[in-house]
mmCIF file with all atom_site columns, C-alpha atoms in Angstrom:
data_model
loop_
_atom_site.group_PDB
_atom_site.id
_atom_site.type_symbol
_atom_site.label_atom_id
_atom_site.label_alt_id
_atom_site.label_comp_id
_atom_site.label_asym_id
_atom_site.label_entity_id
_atom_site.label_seq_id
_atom_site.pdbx_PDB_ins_code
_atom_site.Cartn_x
_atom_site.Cartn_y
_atom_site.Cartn_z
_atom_site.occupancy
_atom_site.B_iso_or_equiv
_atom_site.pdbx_formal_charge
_atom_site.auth_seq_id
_atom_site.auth_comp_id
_atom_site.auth_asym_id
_atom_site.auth_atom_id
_atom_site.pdbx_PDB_model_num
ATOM 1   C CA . UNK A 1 1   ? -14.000 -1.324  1.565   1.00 66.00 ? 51  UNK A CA 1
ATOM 2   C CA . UNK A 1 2   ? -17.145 -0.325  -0.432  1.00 67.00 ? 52  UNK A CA 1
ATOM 3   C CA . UNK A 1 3   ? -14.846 2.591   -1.991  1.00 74.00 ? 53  UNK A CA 1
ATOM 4   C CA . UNK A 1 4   ? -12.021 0.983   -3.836  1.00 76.00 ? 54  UNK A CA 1
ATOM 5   C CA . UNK A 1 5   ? -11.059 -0.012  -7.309  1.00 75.00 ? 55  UNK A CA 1
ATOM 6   C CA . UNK A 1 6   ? -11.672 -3.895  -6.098  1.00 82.00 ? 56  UNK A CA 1
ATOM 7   C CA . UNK A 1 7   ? -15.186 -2.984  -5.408  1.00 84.00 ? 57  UNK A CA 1
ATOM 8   C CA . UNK A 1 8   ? -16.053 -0.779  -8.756  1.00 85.00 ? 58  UNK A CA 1
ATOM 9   C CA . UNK A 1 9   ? -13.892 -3.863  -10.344 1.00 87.00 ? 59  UNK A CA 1
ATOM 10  C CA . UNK A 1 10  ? -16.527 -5.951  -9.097  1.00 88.00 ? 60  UNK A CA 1
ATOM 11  C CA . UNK A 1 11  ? -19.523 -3.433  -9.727  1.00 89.00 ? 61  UNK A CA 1
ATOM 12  C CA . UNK A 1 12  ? -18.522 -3.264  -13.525 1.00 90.00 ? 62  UNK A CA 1
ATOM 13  C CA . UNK A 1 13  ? -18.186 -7.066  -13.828 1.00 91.00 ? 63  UNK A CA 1
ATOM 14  C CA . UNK A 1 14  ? -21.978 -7.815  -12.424 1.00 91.00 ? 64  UNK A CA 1
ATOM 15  C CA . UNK A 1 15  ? -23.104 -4.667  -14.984 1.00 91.00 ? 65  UNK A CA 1
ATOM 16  C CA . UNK A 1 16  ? -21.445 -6.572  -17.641 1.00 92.00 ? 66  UNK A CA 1
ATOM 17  C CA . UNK A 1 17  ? -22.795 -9.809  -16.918 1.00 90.00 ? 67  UNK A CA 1
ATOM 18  C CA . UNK A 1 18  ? -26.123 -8.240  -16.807 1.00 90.00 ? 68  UNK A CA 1
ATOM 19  C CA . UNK A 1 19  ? -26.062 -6.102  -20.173 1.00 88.00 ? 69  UNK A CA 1
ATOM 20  C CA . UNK A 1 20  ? -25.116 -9.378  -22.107 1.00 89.00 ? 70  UNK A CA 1
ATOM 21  C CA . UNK A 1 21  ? -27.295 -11.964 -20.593 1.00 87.00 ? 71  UNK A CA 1
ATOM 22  C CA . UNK A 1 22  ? -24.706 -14.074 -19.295 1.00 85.00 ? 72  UNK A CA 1
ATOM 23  C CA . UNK A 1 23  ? -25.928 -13.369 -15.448 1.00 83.00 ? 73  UNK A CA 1
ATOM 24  C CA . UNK A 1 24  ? -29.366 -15.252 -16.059 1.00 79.00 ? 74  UNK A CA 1
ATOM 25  C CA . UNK A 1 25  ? -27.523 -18.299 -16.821 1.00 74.00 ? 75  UNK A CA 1
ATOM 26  C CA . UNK A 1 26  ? -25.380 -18.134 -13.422 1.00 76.00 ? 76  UNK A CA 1
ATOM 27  C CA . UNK A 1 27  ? -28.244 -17.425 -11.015 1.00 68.00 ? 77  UNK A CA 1
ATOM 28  C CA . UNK A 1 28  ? -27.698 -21.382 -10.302 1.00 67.00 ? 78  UNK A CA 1
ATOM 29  C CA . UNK A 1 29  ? -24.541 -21.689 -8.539  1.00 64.00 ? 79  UNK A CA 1
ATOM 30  C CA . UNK A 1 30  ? -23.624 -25.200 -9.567  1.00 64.00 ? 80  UNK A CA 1
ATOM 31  C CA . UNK A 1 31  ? -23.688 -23.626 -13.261 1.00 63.00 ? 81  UNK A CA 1
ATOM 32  C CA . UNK A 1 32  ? -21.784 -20.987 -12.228 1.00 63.00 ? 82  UNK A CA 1
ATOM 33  C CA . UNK A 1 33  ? -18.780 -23.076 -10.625 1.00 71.00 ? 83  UNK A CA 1
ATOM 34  C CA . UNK A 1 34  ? -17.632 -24.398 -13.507 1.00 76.00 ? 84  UNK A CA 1
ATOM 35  C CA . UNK A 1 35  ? -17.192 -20.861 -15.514 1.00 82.00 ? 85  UNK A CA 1
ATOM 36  C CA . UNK A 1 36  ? -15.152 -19.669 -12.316 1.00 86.00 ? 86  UNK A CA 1
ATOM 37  C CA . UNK A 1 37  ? -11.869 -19.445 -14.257 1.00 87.00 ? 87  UNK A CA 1
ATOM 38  C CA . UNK A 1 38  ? -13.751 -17.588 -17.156 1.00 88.00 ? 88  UNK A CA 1
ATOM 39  C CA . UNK A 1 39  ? -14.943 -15.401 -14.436 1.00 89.00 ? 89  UNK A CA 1
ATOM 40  C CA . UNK A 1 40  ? -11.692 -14.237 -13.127 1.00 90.00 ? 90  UNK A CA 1
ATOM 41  C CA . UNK A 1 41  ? -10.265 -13.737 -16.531 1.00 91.00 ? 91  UNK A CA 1
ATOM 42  C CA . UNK A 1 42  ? -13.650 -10.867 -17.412 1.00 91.00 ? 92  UNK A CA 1
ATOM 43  C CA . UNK A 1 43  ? -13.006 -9.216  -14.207 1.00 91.00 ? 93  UNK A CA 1
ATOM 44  C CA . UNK A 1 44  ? -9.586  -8.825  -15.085 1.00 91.00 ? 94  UNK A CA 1
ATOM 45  C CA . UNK A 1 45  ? -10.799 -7.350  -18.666 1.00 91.00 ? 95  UNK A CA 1
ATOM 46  C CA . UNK A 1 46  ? -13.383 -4.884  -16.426 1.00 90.00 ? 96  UNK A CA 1
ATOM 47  C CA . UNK A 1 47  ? -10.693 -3.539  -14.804 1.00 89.00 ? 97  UNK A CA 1
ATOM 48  C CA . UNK A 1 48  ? -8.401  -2.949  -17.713 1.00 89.00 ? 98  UNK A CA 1
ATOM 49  C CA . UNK A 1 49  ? -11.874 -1.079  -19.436 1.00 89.00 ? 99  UNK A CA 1
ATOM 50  C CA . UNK A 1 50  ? -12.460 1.010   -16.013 1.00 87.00 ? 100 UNK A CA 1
ATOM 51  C CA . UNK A 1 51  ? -8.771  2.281   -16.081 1.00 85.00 ? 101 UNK A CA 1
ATOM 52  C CA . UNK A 1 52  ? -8.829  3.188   -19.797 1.00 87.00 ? 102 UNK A CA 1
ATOM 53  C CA . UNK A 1 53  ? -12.230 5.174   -19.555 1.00 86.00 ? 103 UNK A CA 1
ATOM 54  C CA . UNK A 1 54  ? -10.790 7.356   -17.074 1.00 83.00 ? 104 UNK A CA 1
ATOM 55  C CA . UNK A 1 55  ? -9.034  8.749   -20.358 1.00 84.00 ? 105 UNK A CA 1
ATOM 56  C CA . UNK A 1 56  ? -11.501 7.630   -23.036 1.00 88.00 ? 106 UNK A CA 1
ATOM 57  C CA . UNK A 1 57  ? -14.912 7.756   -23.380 1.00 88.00 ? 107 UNK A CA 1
ATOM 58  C CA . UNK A 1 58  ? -15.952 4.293   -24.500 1.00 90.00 ? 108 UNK A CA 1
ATOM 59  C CA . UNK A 1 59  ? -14.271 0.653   -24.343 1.00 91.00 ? 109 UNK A CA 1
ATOM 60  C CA . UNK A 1 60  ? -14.873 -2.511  -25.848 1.00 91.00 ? 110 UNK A CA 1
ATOM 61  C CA . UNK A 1 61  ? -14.854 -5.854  -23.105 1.00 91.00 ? 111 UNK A CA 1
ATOM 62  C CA . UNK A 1 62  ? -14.292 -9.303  -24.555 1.00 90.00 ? 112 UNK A CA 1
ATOM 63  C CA . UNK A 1 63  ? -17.149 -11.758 -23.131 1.00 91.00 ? 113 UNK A CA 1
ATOM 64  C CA . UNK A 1 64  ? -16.322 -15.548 -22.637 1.00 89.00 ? 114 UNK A CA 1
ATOM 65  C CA . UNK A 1 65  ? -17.570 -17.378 -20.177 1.00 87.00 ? 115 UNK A CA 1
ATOM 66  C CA . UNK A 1 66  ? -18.740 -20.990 -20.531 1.00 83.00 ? 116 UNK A CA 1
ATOM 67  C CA . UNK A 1 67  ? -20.359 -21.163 -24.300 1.00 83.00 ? 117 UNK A CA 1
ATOM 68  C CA . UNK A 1 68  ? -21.541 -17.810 -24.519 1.00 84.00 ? 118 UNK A CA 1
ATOM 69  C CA . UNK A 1 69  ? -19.145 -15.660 -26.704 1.00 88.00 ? 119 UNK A CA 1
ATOM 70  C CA . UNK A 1 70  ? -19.537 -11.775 -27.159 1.00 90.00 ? 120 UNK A CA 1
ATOM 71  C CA . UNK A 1 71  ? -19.019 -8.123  -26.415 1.00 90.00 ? 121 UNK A CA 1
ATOM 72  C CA . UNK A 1 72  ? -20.045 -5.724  -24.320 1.00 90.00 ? 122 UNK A CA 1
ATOM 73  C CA . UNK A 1 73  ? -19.045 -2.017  -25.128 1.00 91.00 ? 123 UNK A CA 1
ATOM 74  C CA . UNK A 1 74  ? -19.027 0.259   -22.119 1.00 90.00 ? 124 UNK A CA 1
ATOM 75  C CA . UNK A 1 75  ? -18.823 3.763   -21.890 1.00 90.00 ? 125 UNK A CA 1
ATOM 76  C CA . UNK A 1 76  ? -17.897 6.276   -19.264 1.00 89.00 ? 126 UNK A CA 1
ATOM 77  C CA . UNK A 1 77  ? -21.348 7.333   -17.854 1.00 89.00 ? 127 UNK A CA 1
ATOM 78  C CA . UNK A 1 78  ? -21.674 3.108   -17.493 1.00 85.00 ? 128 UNK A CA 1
ATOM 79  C CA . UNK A 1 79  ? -18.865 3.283   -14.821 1.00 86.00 ? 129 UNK A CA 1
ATOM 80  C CA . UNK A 1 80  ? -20.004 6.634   -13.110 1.00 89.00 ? 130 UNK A CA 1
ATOM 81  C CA . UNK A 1 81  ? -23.459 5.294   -12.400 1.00 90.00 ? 131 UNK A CA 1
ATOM 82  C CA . UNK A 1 82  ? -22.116 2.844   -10.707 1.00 89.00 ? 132 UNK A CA 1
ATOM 83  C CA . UNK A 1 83  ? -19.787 4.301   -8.446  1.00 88.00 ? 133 UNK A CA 1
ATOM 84  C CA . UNK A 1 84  ? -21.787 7.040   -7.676  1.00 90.00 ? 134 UNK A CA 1
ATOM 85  C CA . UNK A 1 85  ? -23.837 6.174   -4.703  1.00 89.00 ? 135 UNK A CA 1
ATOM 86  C CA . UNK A 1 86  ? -20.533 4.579   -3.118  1.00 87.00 ? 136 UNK A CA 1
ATOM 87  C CA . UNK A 1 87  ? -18.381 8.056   -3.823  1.00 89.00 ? 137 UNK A CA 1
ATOM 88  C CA . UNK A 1 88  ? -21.218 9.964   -2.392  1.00 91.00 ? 138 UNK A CA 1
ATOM 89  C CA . UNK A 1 89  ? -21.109 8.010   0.754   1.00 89.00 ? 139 UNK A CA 1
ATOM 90  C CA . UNK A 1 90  ? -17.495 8.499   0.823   1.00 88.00 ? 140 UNK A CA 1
ATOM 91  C CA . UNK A 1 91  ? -17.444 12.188  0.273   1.00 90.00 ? 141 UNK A CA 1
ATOM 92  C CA . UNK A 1 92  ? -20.384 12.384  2.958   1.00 91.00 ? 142 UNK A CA 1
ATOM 93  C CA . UNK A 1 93  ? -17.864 10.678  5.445   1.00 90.00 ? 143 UNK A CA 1
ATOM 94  C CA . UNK A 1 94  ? -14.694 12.875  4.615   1.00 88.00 ? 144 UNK A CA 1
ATOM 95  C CA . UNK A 1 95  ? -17.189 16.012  5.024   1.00 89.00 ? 145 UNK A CA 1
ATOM 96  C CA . UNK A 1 96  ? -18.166 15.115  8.304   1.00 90.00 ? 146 UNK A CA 1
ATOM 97  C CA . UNK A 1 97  ? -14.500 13.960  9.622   1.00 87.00 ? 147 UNK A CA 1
ATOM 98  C CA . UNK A 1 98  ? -13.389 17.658  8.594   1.00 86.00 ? 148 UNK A CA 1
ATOM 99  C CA . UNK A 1 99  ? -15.915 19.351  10.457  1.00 85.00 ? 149 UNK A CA 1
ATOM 100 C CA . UNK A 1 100 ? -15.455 16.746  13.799  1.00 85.00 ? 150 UNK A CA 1
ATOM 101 C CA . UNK A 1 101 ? -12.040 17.843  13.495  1.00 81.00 ? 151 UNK A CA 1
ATOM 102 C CA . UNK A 1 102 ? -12.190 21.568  12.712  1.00 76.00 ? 152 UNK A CA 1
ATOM 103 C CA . UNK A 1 103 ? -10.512 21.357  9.477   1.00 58.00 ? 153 UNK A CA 1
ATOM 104 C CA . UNK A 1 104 ? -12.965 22.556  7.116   1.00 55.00 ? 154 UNK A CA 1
ATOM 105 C CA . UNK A 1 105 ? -12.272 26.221  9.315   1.00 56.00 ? 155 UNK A CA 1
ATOM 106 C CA . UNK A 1 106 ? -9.428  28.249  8.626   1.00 55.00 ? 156 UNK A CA 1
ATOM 107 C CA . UNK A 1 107 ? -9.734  29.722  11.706  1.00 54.00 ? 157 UNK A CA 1
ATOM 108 C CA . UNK A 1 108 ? -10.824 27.274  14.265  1.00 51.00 ? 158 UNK A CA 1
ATOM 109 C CA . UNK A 1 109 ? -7.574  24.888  13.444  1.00 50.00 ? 159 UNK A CA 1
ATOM 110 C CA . UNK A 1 110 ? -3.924  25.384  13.781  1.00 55.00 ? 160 UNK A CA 1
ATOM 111 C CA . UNK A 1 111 ? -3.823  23.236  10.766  1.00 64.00 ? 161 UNK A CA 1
ATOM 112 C CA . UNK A 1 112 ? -6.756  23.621  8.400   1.00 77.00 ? 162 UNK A CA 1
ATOM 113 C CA . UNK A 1 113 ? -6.997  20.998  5.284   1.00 84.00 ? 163 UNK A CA 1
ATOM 114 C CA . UNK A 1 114 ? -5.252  22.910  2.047   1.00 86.00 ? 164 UNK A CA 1
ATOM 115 C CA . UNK A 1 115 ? -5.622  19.750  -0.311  1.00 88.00 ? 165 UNK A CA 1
ATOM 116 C CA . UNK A 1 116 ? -6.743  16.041  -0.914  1.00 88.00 ? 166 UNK A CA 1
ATOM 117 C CA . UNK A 1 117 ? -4.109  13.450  -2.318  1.00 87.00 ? 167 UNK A CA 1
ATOM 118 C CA . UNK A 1 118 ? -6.041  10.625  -4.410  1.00 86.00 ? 168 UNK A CA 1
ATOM 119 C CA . UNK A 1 119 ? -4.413  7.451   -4.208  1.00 83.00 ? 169 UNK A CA 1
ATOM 120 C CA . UNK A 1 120 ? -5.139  3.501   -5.003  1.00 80.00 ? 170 UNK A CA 1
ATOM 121 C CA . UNK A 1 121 ? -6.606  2.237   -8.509  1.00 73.00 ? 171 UNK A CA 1
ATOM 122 C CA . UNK A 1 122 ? -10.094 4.004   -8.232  1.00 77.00 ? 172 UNK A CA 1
ATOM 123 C CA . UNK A 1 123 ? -8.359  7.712   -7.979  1.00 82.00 ? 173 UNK A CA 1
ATOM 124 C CA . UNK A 1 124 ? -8.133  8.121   -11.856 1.00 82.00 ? 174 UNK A CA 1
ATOM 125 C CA . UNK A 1 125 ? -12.063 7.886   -12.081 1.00 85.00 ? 175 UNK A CA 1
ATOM 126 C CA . UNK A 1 126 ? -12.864 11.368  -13.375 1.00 86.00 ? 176 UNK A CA 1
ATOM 127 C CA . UNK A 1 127 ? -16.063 11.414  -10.655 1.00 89.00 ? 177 UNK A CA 1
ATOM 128 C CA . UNK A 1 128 ? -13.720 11.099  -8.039  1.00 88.00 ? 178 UNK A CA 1
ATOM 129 C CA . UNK A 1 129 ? -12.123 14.299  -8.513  1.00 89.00 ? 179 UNK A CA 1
ATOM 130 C CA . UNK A 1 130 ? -14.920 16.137  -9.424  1.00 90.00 ? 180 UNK A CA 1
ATOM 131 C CA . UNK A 1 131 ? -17.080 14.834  -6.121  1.00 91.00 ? 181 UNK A CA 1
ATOM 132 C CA . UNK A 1 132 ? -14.577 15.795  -4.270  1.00 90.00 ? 182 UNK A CA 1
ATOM 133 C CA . UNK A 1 133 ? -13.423 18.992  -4.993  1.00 90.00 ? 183 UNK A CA 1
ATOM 134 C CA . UNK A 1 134 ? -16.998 20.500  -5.920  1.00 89.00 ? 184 UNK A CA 1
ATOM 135 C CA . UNK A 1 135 ? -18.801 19.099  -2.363  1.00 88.00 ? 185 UNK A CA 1
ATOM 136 C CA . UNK A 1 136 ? -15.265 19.646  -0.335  1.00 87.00 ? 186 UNK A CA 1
ATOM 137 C CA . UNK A 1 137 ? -14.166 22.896  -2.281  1.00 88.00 ? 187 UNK A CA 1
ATOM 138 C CA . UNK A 1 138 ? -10.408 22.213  -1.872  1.00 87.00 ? 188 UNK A CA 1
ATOM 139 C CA . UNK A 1 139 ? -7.733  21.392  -3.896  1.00 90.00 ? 189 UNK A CA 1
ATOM 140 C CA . UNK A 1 140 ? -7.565  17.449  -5.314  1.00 90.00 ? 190 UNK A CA 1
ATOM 141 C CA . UNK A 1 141 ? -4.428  16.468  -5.877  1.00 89.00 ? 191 UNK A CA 1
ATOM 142 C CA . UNK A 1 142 ? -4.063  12.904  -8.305  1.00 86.00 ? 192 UNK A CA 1
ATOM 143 C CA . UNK A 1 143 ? -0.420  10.944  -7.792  1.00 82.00 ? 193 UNK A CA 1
ATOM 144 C CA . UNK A 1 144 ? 0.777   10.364  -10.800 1.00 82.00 ? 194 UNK A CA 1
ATOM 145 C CA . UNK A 1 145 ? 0.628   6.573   -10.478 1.00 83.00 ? 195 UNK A CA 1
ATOM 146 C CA . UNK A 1 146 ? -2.113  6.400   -8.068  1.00 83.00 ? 196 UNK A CA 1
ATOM 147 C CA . UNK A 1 147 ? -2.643  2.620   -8.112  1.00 81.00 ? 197 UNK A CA 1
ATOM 148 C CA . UNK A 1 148 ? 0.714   1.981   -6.789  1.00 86.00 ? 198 UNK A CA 1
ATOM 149 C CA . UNK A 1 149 ? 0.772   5.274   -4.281  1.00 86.00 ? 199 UNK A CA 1
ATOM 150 C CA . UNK A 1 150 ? 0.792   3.125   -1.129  1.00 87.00 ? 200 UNK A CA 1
ATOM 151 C CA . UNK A 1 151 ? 3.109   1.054   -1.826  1.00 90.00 ? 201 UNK A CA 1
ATOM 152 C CA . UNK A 1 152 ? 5.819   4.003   -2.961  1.00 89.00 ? 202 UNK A CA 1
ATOM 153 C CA . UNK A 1 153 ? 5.030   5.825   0.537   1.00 88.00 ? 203 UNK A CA 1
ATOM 154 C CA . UNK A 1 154 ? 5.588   2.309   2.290   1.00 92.00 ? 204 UNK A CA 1
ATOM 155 C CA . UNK A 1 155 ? 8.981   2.474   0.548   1.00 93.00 ? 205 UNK A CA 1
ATOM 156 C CA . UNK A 1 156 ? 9.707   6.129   1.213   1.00 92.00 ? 206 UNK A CA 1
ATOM 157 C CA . UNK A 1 157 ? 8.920   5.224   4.775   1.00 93.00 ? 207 UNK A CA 1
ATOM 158 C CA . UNK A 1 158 ? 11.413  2.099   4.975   1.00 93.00 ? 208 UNK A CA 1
ATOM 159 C CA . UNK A 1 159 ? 14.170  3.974   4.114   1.00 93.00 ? 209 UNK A CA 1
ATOM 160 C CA . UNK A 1 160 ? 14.025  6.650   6.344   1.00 91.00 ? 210 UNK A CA 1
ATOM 161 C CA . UNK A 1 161 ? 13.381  4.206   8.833   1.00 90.00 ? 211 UNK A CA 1
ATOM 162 C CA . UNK A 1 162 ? 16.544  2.326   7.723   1.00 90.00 ? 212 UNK A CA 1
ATOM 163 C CA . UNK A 1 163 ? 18.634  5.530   7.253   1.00 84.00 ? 213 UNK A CA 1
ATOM 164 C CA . UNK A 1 164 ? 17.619  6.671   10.773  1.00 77.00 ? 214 UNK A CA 1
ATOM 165 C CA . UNK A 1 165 ? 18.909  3.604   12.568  1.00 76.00 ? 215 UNK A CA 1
ATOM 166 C CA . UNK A 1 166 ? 22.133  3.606   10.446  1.00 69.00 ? 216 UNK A CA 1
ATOM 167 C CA . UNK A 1 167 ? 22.869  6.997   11.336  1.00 69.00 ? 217 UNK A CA 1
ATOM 168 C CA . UNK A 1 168 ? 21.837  6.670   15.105  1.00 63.00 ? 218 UNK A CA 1
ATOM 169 C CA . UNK A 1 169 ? 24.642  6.995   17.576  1.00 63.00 ? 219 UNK A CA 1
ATOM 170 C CA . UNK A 1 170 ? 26.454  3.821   19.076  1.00 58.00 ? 220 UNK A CA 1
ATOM 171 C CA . UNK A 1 171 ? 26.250  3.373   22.513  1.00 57.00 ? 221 UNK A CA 1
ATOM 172 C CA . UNK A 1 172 ? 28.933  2.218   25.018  1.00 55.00 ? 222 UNK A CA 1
ATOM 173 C CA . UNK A 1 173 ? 28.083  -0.597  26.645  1.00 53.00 ? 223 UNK A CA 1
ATOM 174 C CA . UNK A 1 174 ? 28.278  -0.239  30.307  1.00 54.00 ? 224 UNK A CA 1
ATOM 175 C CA . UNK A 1 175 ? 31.502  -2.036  31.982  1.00 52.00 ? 225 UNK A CA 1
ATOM 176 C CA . UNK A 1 176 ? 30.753  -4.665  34.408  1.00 49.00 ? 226 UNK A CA 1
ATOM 177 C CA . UNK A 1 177 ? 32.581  -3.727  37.637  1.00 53.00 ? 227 UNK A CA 1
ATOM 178 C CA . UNK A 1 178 ? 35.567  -6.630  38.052  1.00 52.00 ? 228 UNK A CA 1
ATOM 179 C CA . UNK A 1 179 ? 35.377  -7.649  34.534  1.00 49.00 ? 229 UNK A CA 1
ATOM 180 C CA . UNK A 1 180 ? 37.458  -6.172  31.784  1.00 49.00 ? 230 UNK A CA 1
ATOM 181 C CA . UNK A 1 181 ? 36.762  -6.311  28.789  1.00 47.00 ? 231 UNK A CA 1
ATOM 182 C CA . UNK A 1 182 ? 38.679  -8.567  25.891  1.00 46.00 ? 232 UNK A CA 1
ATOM 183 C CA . UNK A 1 183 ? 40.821  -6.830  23.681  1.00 47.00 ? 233 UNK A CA 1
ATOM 184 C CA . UNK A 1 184 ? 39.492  -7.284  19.617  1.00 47.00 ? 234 UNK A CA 1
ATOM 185 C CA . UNK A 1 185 ? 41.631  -9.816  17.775  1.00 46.00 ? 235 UNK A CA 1
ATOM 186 C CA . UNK A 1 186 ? 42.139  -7.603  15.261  1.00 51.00 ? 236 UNK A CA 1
ATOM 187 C CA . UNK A 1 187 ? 44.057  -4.903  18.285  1.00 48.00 ? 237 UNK A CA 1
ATOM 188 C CA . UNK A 1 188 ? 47.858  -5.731  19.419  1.00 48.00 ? 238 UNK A CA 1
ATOM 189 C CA . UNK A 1 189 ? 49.382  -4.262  22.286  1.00 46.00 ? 239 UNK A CA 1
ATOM 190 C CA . UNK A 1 190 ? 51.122  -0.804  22.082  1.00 45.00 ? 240 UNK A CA 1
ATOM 191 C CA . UNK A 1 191 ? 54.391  -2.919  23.187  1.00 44.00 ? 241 UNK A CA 1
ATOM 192 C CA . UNK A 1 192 ? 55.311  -6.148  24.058  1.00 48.00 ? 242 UNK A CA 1
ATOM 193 C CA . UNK A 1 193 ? 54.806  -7.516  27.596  1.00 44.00 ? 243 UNK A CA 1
ATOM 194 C CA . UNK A 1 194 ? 58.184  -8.908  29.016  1.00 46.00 ? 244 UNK A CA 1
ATOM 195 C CA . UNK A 1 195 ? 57.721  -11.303 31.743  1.00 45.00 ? 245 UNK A CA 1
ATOM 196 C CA . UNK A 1 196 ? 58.911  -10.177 35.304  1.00 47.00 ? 246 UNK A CA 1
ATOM 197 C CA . UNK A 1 197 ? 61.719  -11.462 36.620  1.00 49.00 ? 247 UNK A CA 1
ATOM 198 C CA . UNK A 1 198 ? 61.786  -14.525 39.024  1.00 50.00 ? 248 UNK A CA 1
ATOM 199 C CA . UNK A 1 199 ? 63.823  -15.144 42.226  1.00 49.00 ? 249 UNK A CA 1
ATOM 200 C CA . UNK A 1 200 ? 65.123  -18.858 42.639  1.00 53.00 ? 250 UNK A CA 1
ATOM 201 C CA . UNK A 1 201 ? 64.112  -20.563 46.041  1.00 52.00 ? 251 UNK A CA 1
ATOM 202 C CA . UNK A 1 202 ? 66.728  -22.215 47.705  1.00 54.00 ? 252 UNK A CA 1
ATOM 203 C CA . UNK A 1 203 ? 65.501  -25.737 49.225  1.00 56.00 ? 253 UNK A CA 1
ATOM 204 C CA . UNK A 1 204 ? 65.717  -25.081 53.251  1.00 56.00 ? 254 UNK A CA 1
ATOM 205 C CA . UNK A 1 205 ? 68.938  -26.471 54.861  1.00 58.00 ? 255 UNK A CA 1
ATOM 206 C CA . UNK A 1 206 ? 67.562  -29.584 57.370  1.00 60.00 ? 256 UNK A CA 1
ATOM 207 C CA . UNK A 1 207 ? 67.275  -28.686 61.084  1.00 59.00 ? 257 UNK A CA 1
ATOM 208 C CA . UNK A 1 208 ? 68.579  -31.168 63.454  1.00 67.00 ? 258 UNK A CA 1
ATOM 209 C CA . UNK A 1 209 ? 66.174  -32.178 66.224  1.00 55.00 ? 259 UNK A CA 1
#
């Protein structure tokens, strides 16, 4: 959880608070819950600044939280600082999961690593890639709409599913002996049953005793 775009979301919102002063004024947290709405609404303006440096190199965030009014202008290094020490952890872990599992040898696995997929809001970060592939030394690969990744391949994966059990074969149900089975309604007869024909009984003749 410490590597995800919720947690540099949160990272970039205590940075901000901090650069313009409003933090000192919310170390009491009965002044802080009344600003909690205001609160919400800058964290949503952090992450709309993180996702447009990872294509420019500065961004403008629009302060308002109780009576303090102002801006804070951020810039790419700003967000890279801060998500460097959780990245490095990150890329530590994936290092060490590749050599557990033999990956990170072309010859000691039948199926060595050939590439990273990025995925989930944090993937555009520029730092990410460049972590990756120069301490890995493979391949990163960025989905073209990385914040909503999982939830394409969760998709993807329900309709195979779905396909899979519309295209699996029926099968008969077993007879129970000395039951047959119903006809459908919608199936007739191949002809029509005539009734057999019946013999009339004649009533005994009496029998004198």
């Amino acid at each position: 959880d410490s590597v995800s775009g919720n947690e540099f979301d949160r990272l970039l919102l205590g940075h901000t608070l901090r650069v313009t002063g409003v933090a000192a004024g919310l170390a009491d947290p009965g002044a802080a819950s009344p600003v909690l709405d205001d609160l919400s609404r800058l964290r949503t303006e952090c992450r709309r600044a993180k996702e447009s440096l990872s294509v420019d190199t500065d961004a403008v965030v629009d302060v308002r939280v109780g009576e303090v009014t102002t801006v804070a202008r951020l810039v790419r290094d700003d967000v890279e600082d801060l998500v460097r020490g959780p990245l490095a952890e990150s890329v530590a872990l994936i290092r060490e999961a590749l050599a557990s599992a033999g990956g990170d040898q072309a010859g000691g696995h039948p199926a060595p690593v050939s590439a990273i997929v990025l995925g989930g809001g944090g993937a555009s970060i520029p730092l990410v890639t460049e972590m990756l592939s120069s301490t890995l030394r493979l391949p990163v690969i960025l989905d073209p709409q990385p914040e909503s990744a999982s939830a394409a391949g969760g998709a993807l994966i329900g309709i195979a599913a779905i396909g899979d059990r519309d295209s699996a074969p029926i099968v008969p149900t077993a007879a129970v002996p000395g039951q047959a089975l119903a006809a459908l309604p919608e199936e007739r007869p191949l002809r029509e049953i005539e009734p057999a024909p019946s013999t009339p009984v004649a009533a005994p003749a009496p029998r004198l005793s």
